[in-house]
XYZ file of C-alpha atoms in Angstrom:
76
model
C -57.796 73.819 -55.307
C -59.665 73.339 -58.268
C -63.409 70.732 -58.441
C -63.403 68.814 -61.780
C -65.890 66.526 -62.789
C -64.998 63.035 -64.580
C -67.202 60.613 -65.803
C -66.163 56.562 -65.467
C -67.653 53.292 -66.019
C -69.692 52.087 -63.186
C -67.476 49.229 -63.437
C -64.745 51.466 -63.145
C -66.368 53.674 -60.503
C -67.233 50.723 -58.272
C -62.719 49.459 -58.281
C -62.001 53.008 -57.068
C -64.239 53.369 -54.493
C -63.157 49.919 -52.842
C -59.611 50.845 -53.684
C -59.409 53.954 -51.731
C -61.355 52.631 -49.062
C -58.571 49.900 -49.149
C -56.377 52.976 -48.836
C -58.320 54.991 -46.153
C -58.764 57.711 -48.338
C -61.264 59.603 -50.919
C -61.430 59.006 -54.892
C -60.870 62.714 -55.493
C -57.120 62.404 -52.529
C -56.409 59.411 -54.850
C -56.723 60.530 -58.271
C -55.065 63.707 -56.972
C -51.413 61.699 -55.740
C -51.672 60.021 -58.982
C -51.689 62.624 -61.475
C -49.446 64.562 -59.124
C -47.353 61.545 -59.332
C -47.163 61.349 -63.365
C -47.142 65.159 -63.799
C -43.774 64.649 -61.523
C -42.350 61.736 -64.011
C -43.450 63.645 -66.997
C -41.657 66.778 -65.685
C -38.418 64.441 -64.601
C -38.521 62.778 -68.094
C -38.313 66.525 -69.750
C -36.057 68.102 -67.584
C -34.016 64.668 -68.177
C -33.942 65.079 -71.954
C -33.237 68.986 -72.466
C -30.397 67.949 -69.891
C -28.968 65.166 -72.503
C -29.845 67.677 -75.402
C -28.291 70.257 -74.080
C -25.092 68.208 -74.317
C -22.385 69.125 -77.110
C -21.867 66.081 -79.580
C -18.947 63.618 -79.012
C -17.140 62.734 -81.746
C -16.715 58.892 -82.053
C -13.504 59.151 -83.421
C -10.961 61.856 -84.556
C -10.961 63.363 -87.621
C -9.450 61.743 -90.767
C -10.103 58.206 -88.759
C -12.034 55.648 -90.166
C -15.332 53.675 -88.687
C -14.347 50.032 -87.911
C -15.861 47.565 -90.772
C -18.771 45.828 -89.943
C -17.209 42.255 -90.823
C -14.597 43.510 -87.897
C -17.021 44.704 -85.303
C -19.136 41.341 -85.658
C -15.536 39.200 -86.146
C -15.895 35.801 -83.819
């Protein structure tokens, strides 16, 4: 485990000490869950999108065939 240093506004400072007291825990256990949390959803969100990517293209409609006209897509 690695020690890093941050630097926050006393303002700041003073939210997340009450808030992990609130949670009956340390600054450093809090801020750790968090980024663990968002390094998770950023990994998720990748993984998510070279999964779509990865797709072959689907043709909308066959070859030789025609895109509806907009006046007929939007027809009341």
């Amino acid at each position: 485990m690695k020690n890093v240093t941050i630097s926050l506004d006393d303002e700041v400072a003073q939210w997340v000490r009450v808030w992990a007291a609130k949670q009956n825990t340390s600054i450093s256990q809090l801020l750790g869950v968090l980024l663990r949390r968002r390094m998770q959803e950023e990994n998720g969100y990748q993984a998510a999108m070279q999964q779509f990517l990865a797709r072959a293209p689907k043709a909308l409609k066959s070859k030789g065939e025609r895109y509806p006209s907009r006046e007929s897509l939007y027809e009341r």
